[in-house]
Short mmCIF file of C-alpha atoms and ligand atoms in Angstrom, two decimals:
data_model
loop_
_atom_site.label_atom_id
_atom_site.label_comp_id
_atom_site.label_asym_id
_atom_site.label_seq_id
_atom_site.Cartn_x
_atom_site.Cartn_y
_atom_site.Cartn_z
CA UNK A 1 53.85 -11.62 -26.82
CA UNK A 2 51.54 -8.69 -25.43
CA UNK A 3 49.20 -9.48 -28.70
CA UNK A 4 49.20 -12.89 -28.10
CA UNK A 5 48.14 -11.80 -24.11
CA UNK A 6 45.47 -9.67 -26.20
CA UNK A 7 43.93 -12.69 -28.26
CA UNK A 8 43.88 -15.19 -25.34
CA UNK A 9 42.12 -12.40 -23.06
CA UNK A 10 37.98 -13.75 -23.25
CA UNK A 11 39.87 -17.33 -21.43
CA UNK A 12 41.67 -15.28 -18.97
CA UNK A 13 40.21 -15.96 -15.20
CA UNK A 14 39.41 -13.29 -13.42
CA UNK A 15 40.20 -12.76 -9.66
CA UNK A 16 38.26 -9.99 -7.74
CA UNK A 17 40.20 -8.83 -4.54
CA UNK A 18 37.12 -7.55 -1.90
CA UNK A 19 33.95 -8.11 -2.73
CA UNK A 20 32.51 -4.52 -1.46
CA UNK A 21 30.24 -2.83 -3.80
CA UNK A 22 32.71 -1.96 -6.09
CA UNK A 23 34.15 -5.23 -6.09
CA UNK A 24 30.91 -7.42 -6.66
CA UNK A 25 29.71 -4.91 -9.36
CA UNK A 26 32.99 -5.23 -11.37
CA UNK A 27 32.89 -9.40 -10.68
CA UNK A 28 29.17 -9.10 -11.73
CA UNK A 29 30.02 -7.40 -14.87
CA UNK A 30 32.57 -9.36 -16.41
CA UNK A 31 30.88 -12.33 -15.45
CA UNK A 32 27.93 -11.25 -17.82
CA UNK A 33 30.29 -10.54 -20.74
CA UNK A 34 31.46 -13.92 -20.09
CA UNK A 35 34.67 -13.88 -18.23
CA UNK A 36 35.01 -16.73 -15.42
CA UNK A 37 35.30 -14.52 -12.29
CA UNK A 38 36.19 -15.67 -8.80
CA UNK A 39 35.39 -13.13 -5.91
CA UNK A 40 37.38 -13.12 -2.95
CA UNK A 41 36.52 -11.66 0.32
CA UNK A 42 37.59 -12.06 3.89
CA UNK A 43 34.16 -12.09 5.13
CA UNK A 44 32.30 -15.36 5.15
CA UNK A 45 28.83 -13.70 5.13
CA UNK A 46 29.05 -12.17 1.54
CA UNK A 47 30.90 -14.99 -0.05
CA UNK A 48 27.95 -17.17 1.34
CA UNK A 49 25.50 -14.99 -0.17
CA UNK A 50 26.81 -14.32 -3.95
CA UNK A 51 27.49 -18.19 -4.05
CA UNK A 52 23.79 -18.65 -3.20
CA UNK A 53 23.10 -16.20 -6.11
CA UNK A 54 22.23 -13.33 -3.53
CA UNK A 55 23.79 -10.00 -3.76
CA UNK A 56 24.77 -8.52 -0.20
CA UNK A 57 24.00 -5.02 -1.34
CA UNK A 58 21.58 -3.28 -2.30
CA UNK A 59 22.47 -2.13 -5.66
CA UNK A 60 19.82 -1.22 -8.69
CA UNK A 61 20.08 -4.32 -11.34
CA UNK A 62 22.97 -6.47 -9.15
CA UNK A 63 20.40 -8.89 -7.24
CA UNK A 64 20.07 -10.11 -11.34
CA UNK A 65 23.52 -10.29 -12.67
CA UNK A 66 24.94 -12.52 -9.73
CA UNK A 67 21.69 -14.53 -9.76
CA UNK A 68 22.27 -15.39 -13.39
CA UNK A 69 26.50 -15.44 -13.47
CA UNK A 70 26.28 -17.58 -10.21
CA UNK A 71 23.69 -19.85 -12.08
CA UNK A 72 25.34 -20.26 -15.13
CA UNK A 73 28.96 -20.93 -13.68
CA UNK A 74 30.74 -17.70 -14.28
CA UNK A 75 31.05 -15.81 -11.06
CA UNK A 76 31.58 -18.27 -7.57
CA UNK A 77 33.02 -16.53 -4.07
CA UNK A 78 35.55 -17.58 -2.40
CA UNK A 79 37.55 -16.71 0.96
CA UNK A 80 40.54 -19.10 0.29
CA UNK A 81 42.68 -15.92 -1.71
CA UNK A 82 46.31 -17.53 -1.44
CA UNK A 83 44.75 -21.07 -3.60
CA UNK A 84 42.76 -18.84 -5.71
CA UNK A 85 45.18 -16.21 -6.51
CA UNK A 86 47.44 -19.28 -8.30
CA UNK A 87 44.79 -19.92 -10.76
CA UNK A 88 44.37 -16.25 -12.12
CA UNK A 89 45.26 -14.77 -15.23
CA UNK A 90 44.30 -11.03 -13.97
CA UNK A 91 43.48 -10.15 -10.50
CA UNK A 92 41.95 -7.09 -9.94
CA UNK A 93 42.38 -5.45 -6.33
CA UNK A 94 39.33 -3.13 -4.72
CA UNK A 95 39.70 -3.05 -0.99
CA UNK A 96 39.19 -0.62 0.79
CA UNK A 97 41.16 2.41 1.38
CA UNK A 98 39.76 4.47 4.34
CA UNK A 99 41.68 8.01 6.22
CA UNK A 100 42.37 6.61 9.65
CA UNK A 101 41.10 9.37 12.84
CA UNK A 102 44.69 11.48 12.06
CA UNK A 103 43.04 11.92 8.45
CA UNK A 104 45.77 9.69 6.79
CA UNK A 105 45.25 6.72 4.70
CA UNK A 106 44.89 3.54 5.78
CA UNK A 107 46.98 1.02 3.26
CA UNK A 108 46.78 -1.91 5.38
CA UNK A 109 44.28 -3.34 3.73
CA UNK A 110 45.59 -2.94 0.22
CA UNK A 111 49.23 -3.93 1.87
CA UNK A 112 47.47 -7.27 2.40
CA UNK A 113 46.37 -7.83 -0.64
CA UNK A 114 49.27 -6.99 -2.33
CA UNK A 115 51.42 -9.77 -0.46
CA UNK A 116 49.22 -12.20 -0.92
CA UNK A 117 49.48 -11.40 -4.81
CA UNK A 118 53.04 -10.56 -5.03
CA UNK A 119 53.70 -14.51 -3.50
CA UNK A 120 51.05 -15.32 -6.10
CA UNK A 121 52.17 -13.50 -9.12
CA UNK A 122 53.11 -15.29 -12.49
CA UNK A 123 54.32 -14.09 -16.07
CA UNK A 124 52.01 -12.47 -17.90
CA UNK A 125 49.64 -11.59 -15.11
CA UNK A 126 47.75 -8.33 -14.99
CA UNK A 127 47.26 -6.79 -12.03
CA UNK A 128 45.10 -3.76 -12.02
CA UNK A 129 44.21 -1.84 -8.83
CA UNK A 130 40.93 -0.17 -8.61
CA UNK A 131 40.49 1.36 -4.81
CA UNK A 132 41.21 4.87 -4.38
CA UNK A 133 45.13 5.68 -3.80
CA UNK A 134 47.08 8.67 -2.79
CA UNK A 135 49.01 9.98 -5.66
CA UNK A 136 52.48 8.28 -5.91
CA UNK A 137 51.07 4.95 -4.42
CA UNK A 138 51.48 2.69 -7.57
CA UNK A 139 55.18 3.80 -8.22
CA UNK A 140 56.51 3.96 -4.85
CA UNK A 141 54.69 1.41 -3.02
CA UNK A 142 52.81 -1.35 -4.99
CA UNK A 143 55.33 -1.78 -7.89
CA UNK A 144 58.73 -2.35 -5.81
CA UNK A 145 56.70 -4.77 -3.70
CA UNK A 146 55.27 -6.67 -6.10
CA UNK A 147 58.54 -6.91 -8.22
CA UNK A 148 60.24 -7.60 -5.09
CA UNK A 149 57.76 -10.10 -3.80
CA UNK A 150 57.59 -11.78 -7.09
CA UNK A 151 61.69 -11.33 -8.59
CA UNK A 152 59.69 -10.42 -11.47
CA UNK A 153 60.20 -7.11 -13.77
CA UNK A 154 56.67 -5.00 -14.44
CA UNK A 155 55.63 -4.18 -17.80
CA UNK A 156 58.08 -7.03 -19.32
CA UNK A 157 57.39 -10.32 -16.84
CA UNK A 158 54.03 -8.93 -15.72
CA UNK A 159 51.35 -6.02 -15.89
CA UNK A 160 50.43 -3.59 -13.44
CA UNK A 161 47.68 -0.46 -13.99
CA UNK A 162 45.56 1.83 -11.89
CA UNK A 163 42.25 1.40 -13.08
CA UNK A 164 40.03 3.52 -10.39
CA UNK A 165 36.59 2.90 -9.78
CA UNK A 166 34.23 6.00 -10.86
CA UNK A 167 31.02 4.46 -9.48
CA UNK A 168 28.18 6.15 -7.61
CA UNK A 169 25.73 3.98 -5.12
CA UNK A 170 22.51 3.90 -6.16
CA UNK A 171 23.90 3.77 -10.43
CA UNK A 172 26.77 1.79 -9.73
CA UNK A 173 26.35 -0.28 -12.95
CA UNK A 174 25.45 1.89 -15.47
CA UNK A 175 28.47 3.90 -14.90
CA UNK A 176 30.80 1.43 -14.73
CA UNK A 177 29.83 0.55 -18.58
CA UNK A 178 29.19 4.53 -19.15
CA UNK A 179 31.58 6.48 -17.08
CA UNK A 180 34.96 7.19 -18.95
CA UNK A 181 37.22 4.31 -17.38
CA UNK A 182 40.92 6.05 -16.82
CA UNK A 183 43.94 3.42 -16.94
CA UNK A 184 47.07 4.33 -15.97
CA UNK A 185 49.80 1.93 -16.52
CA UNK A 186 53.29 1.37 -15.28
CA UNK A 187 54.70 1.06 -18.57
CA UNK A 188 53.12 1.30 -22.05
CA UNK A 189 52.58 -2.84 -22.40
CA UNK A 190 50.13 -2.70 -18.99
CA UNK A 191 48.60 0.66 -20.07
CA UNK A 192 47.62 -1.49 -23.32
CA UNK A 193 46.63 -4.91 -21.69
CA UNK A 194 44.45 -3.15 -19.24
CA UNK A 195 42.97 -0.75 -21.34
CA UNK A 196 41.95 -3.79 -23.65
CA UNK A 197 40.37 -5.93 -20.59
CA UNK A 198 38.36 -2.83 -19.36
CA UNK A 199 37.33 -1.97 -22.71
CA UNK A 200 35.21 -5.36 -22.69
CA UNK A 201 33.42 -3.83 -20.41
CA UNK A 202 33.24 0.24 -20.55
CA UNK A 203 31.90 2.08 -23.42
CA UNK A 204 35.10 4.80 -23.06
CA UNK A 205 38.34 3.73 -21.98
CA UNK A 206 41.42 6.37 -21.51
CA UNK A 207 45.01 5.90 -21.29
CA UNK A 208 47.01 7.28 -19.19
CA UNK A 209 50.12 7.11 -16.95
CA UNK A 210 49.46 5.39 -13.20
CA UNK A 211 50.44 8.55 -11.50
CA UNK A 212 48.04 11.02 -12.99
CA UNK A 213 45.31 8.55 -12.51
CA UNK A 214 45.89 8.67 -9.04
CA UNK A 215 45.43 12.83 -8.93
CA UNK A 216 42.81 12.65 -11.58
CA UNK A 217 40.77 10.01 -9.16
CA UNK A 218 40.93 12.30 -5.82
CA UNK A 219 40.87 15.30 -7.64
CA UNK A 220 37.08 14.83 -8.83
CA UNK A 221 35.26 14.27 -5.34
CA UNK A 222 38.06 16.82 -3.74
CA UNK A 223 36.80 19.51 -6.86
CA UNK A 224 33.36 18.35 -5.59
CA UNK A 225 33.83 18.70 -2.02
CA UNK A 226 35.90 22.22 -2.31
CA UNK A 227 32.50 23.25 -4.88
CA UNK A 228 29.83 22.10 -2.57
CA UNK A 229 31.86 24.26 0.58
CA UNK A 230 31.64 27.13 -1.85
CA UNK A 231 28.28 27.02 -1.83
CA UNK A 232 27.62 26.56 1.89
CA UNK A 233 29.48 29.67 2.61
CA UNK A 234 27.48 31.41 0.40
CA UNK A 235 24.73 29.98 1.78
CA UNK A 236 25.77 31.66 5.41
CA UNK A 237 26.23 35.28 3.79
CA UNK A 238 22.53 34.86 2.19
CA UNK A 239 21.30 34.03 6.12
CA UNK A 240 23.21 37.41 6.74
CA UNK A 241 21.96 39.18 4.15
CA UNK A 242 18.24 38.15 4.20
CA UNK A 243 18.58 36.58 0.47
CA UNK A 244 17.99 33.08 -0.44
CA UNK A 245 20.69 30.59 -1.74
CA UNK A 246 18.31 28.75 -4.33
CA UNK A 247 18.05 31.72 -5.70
CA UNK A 248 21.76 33.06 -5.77
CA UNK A 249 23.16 29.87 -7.01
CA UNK A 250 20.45 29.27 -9.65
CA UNK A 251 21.27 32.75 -11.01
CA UNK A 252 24.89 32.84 -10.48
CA UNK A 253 25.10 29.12 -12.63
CA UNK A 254 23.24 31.02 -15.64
CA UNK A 255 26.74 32.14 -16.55
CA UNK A 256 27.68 29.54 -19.30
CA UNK A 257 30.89 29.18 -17.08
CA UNK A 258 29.50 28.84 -13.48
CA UNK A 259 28.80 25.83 -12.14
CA UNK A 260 28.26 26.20 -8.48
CA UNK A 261 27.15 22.83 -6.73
CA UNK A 262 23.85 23.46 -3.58
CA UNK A 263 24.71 23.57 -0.23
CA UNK A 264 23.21 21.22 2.37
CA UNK A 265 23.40 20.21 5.74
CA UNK A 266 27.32 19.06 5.00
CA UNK A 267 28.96 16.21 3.17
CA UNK A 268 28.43 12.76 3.67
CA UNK A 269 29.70 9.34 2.40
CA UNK A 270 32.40 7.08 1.61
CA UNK A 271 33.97 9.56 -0.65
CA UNK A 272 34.19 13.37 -0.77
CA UNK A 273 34.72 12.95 2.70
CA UNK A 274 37.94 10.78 2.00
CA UNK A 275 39.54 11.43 -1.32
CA UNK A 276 40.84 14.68 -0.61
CA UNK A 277 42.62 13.46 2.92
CA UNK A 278 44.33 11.36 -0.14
CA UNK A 279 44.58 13.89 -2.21
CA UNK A 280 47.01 15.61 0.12
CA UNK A 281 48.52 12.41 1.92
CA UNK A 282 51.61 12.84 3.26
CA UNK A 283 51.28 16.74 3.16
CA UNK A 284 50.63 19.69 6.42
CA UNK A 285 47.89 20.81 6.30
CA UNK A 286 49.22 24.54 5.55
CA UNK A 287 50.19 23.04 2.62
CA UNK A 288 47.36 22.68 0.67
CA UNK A 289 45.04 25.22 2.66
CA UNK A 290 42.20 25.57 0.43
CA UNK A 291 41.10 21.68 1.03
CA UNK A 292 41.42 21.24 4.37
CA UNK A 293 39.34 24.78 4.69
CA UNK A 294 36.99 23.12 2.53
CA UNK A 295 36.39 19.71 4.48
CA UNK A 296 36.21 21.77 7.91
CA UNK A 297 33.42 24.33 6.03
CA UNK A 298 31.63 21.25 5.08
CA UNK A 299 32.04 19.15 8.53
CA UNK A 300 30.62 22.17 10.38
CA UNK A 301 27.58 22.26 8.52
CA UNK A 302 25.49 20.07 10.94
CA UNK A 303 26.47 22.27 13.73
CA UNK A 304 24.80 25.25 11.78
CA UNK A 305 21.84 23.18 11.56
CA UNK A 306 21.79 22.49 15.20
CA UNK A 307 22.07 26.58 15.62
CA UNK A 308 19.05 26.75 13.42
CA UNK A 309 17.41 24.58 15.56
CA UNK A 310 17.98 26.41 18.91
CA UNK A 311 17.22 29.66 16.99
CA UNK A 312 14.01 28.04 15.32
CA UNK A 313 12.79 27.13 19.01
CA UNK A 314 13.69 29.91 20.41
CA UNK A 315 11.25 31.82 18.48
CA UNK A 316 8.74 29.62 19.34
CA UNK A 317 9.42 30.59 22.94
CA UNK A 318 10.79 26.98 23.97
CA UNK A 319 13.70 25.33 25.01
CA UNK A 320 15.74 22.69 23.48
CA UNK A 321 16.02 20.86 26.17
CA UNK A 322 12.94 18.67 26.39
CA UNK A 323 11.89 19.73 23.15
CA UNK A 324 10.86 16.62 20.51
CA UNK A 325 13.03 16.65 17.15
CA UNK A 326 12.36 14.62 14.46
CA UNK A 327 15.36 14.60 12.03
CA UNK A 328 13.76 13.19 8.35
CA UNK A 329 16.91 11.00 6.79
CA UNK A 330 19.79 9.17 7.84
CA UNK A 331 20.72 8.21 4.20
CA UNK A 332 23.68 10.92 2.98
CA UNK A 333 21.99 11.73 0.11
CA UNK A 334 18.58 10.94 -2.05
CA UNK A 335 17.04 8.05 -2.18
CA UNK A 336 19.79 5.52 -1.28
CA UNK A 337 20.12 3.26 2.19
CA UNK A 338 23.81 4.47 2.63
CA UNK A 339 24.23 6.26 6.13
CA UNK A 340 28.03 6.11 5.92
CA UNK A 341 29.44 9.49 7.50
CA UNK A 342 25.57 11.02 6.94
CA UNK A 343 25.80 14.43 8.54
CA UNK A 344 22.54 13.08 10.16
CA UNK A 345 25.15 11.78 12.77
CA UNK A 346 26.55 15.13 13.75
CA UNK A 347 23.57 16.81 14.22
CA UNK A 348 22.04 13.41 15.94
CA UNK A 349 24.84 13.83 18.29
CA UNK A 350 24.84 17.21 19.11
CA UNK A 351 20.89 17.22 19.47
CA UNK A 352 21.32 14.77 22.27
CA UNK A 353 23.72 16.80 24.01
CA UNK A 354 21.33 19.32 24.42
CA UNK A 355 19.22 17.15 26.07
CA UNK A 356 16.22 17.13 23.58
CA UNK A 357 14.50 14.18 22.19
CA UNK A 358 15.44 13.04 19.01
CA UNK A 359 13.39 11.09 16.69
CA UNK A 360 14.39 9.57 13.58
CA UNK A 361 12.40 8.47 10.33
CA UNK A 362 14.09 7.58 7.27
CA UNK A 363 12.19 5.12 4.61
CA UNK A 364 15.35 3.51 3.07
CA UNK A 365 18.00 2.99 6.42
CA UNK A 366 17.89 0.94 9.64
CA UNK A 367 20.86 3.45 10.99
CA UNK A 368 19.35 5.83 13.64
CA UNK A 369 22.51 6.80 15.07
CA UNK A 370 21.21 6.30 18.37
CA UNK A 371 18.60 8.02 18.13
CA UNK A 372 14.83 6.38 18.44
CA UNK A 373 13.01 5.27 15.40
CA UNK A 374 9.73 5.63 13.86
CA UNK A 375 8.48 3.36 11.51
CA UNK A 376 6.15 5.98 9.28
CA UNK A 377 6.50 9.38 8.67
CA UNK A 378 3.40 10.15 11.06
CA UNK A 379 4.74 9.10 13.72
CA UNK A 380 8.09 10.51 13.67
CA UNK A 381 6.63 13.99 13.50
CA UNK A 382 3.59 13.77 15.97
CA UNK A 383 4.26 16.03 18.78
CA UNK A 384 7.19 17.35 17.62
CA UNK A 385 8.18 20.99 18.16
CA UNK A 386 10.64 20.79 15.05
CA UNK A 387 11.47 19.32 12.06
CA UNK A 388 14.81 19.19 10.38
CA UNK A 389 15.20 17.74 7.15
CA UNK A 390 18.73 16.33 6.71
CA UNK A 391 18.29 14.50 3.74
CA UNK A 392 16.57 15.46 0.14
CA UNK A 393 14.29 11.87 0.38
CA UNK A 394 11.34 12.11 -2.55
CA UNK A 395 9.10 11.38 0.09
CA UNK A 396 10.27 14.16 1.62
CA UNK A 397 9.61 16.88 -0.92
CA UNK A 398 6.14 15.98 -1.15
CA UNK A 399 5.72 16.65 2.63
CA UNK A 400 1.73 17.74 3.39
CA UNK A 401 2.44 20.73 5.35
CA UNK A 402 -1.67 21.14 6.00
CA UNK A 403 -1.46 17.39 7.59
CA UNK A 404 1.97 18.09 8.85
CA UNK A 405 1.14 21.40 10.64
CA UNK A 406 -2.42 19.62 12.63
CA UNK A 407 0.54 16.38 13.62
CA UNK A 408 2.87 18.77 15.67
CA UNK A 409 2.89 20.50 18.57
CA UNK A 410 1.85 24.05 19.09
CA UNK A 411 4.58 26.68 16.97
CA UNK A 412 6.04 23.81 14.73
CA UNK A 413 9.43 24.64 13.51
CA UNK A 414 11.13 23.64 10.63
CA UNK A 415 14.94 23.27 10.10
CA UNK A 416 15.25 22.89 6.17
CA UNK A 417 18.47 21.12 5.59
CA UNK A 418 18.26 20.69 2.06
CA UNK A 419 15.69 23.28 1.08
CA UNK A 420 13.31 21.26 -0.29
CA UNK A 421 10.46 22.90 1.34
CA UNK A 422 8.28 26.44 -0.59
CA UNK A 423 9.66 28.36 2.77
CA UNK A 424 6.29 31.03 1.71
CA UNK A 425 3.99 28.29 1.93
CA UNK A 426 5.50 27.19 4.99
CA UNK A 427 5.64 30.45 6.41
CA UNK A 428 1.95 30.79 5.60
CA UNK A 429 0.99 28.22 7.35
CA UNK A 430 2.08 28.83 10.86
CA UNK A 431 5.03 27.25 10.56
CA UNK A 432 8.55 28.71 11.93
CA UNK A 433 10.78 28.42 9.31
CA UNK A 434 14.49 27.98 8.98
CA UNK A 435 16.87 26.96 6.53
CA UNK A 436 20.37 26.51 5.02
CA UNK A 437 20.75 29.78 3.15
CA UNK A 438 17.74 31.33 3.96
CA UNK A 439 16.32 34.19 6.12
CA UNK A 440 13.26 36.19 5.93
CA UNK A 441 13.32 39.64 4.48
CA UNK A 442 12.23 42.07 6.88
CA UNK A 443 11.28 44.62 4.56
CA UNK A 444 10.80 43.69 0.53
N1 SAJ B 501 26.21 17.23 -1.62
C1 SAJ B 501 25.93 18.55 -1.38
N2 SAJ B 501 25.82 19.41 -2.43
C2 SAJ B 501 25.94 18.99 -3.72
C3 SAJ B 501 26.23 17.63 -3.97
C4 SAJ B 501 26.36 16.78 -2.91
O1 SAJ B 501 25.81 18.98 -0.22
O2 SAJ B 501 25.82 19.83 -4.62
C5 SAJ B 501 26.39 16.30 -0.52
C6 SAJ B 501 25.45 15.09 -0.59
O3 SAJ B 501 24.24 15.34 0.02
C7 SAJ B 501 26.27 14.03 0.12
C8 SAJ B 501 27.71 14.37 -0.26
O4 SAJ B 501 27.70 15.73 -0.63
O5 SAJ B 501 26.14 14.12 1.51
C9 SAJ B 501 28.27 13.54 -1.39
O6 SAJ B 501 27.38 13.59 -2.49
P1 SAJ B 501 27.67 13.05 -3.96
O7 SAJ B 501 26.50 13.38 -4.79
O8 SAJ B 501 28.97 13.54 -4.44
O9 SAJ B 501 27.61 11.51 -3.72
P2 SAJ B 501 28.70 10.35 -3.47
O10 SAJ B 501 29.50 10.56 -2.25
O11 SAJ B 501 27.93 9.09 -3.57
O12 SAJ B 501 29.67 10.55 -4.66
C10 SAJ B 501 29.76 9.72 -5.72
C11 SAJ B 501 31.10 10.07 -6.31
N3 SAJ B 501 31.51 8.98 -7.13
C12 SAJ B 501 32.74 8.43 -6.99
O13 SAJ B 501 33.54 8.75 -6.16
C13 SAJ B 501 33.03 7.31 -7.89
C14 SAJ B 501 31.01 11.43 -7.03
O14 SAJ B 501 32.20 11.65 -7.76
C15 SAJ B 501 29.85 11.48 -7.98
O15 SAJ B 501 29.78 12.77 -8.56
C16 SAJ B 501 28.56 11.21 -7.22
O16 SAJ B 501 28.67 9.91 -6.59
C17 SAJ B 501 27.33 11.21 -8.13
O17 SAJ B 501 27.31 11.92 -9.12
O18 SAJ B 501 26.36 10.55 -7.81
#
């Protein structure tokens, strides 16, 4: 029977559960190998859009593949899931799984989902869930409700895997066909099944068991996140010490075994700054001490910057308050228009309770967090007393310093965030310089 499922598997339709950016590239891309994909999504905007061949993100290479699925009849959007759902060989679920303000997941979404499915659910089906789960979910959660939901008996009647997504934004398709594509099964038939779809698809597929898929998934971005805290405490005992953290790391990683990740202005986006709240779902806090240390080391970053900041004016003999402070990037990293949970936010915030002026100029996003926006890099730093750099831009790193230095006010500061900046050059110039892991030697 499960060969038979095997043979058949180019016919099978495809139903994509939320049509985010993981979503739409995974409809996208079995579309082009020539699956007939449905995506489904609650909001009316983006179904609009990918059924008039427009992709609703902004995603390297995506814009093309829905064009041309759409076009050719193998990808259509739809926000009628319960109909849909009835005509699908495979559905494959990627809502969204967020950490609610107590720092615990929020299943609702997937809970959805999975009802509407488990009503839904035939012989033979696959189901494979790709959003980000706490450990244990599949097992203890979505397989008694689906058999439940369904009277049907997984890995016999039907097939159920965790497939997670390992996408970045900004290369989200290339590494969906290059990234090693883990599948964990519940059982050894959906293992198969699943690893066979996905291999259509991803140049490496591993097998594995649905549980340690789920530790595998948060464990990377939590490894990440625990790394890149690492380095920003290192970065504070080079301020201490009058060294300079390029430096440090960039010697310390010359061991063959070292690999110690740069420190910033703190951790942003949609996930190191989740995955290792599921990580540790359903655990204290004391319990697992070293990653909760690690996500407060990391949130507190854009406070340090804001310290910088006071000290940086300070030196220049003014005040915060009433000073101008142009922050360059609300983006989270490099050269993407993602502001989601940008430390640009925190340090927004806290600039405006210290009654300065805050402007914002950042050449990919619209997102100012409230604070006022320039359209050109000229104009954001005009008059300013100081700069901080909160995001490592391109633009950014080829910053005129000369030009920079005649466009601010008298004693220009600079708060280097990302330490993208030649802090001698800088220093050269006239400029007041301060930045993450860096403090100038006194005496050589
Ligand atoms: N950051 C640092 N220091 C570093 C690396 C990152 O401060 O050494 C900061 C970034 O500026 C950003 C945050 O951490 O604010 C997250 O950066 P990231 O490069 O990890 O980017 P993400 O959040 O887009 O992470 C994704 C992850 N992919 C998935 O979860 C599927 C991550 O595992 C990838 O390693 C990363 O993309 C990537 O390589 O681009």
């Amino acid at each position: 029977m499960l060969e038979k499922n095997i043979e058949n598997m180019k016919s099978w339709r495809l139903i994509v559960l939320g049509s985010g950016y993981v979503g739409l590239t995974t409809a996208a891309l079995f579309a082009t190998v020539g699956y007939n994909v449905t995506a489904v999504d609650m909001n009316k905007e983006i179904v609009k859009n990918v059924n008039g061949g427009i992709s609703p993100i902004n995603e390297p290479g995506l814009q093309e593949l829905i064009s041309h699925t759409v076009q050719s009849g193998k990808l259509k959007a739809t926000v009628n899931s319960d109909l849909t759902l009835n005509q699908g060989d495979t559905i494959l679920i990627s809502v969204q799984t967020p950490v609610g303000k107590n720092k615990k997941a929020n299943l609702s979404f997937l809970m959805k989902a999975l009802e509407s499915v488990g009503k839904n659910l035939k012989k033979r089906m696959l189901i494979a869930i790709c959003s980000t789960l706490p450990p244990g979910t599949m097992k203890k959660e979505v397989k008694p409700l689906l058999e439940s939901l369904s009277g049907l008996k997984v890995d016999t009647d039907f097939y159920l895997a965790y497939v997670p997504e390992r996408i970045a934004p900004g290369k989200a398709l290339q590494e969906f066909i290059e990234s090693p594509r883990l599948v964990g099964g519940i059982g050894p038939n959906s293992t198969k099944i699943a690893a066979e779809l996905f291999g259509n698809v991803c140049k490496t597929v591993i097998e594995t068991d649905a549980t340690t898929a789920e530790i595998a998934k948060t464990a990377e971005n939590t490894f990440r996140d625990v790394n890149i805290a690492f380095a920003n405490q290192l970065a504070l005992i080079c301020e201490q010490h009058g060294a300079d953290i390029t430096k440090v790391i960039k010697l310390a990683n010359t061991h063959p075994r070292v690999n110690i990740h740069t420190s910033g202005p703190g951790v942003g986006g949609p996930c190191l700054t989740k995955d290792p709240y599921l990580l540790t779902h359903q655990s204290k806090p004391e319990d697992y001490d070293l990653i909760y240390t690690a996500r407060k080391i990391n949130d507190n970053m854009p406070t340090h910057i804001v310290n910088l900041t006071i000290q940086a004016l300070k030196k220049a003999g003014k005040d915060v308050k009433n000073s101008k402070i142009t922050i360059l990037g609300t983006a989270y990293k490099a050269n993407i228009d993602d502001s989601r949970f940008s430390p640009s936010e925190s340090i927004i915030q806290k600039i405006k309770e210290l009654d300065a002026t805050s402007i914002v100029y950042d050449p990919y996003c619209t997102n100012t967090f409230g604070a006022k926006k320039a359209t050109s890099l000229h104009e954001s730093i005009e008059g300013a007393d100081c700069l901080i750099i909160a995001t490592d831009h391109t633009e950014f790193k080829n910053l005129n310093l000369t030009i920079m230095k005649q466009l601010m006010n008298d004693k220009p500061a600079i708060v280097d965030g990302r330490r993208i900046l030649n802090p001698h050059e800088a220093e050269d110039l006239g400029f007041i310089y301060y930045g993450v892991g860096y403090r100038k030697k006194e005496i050589d």
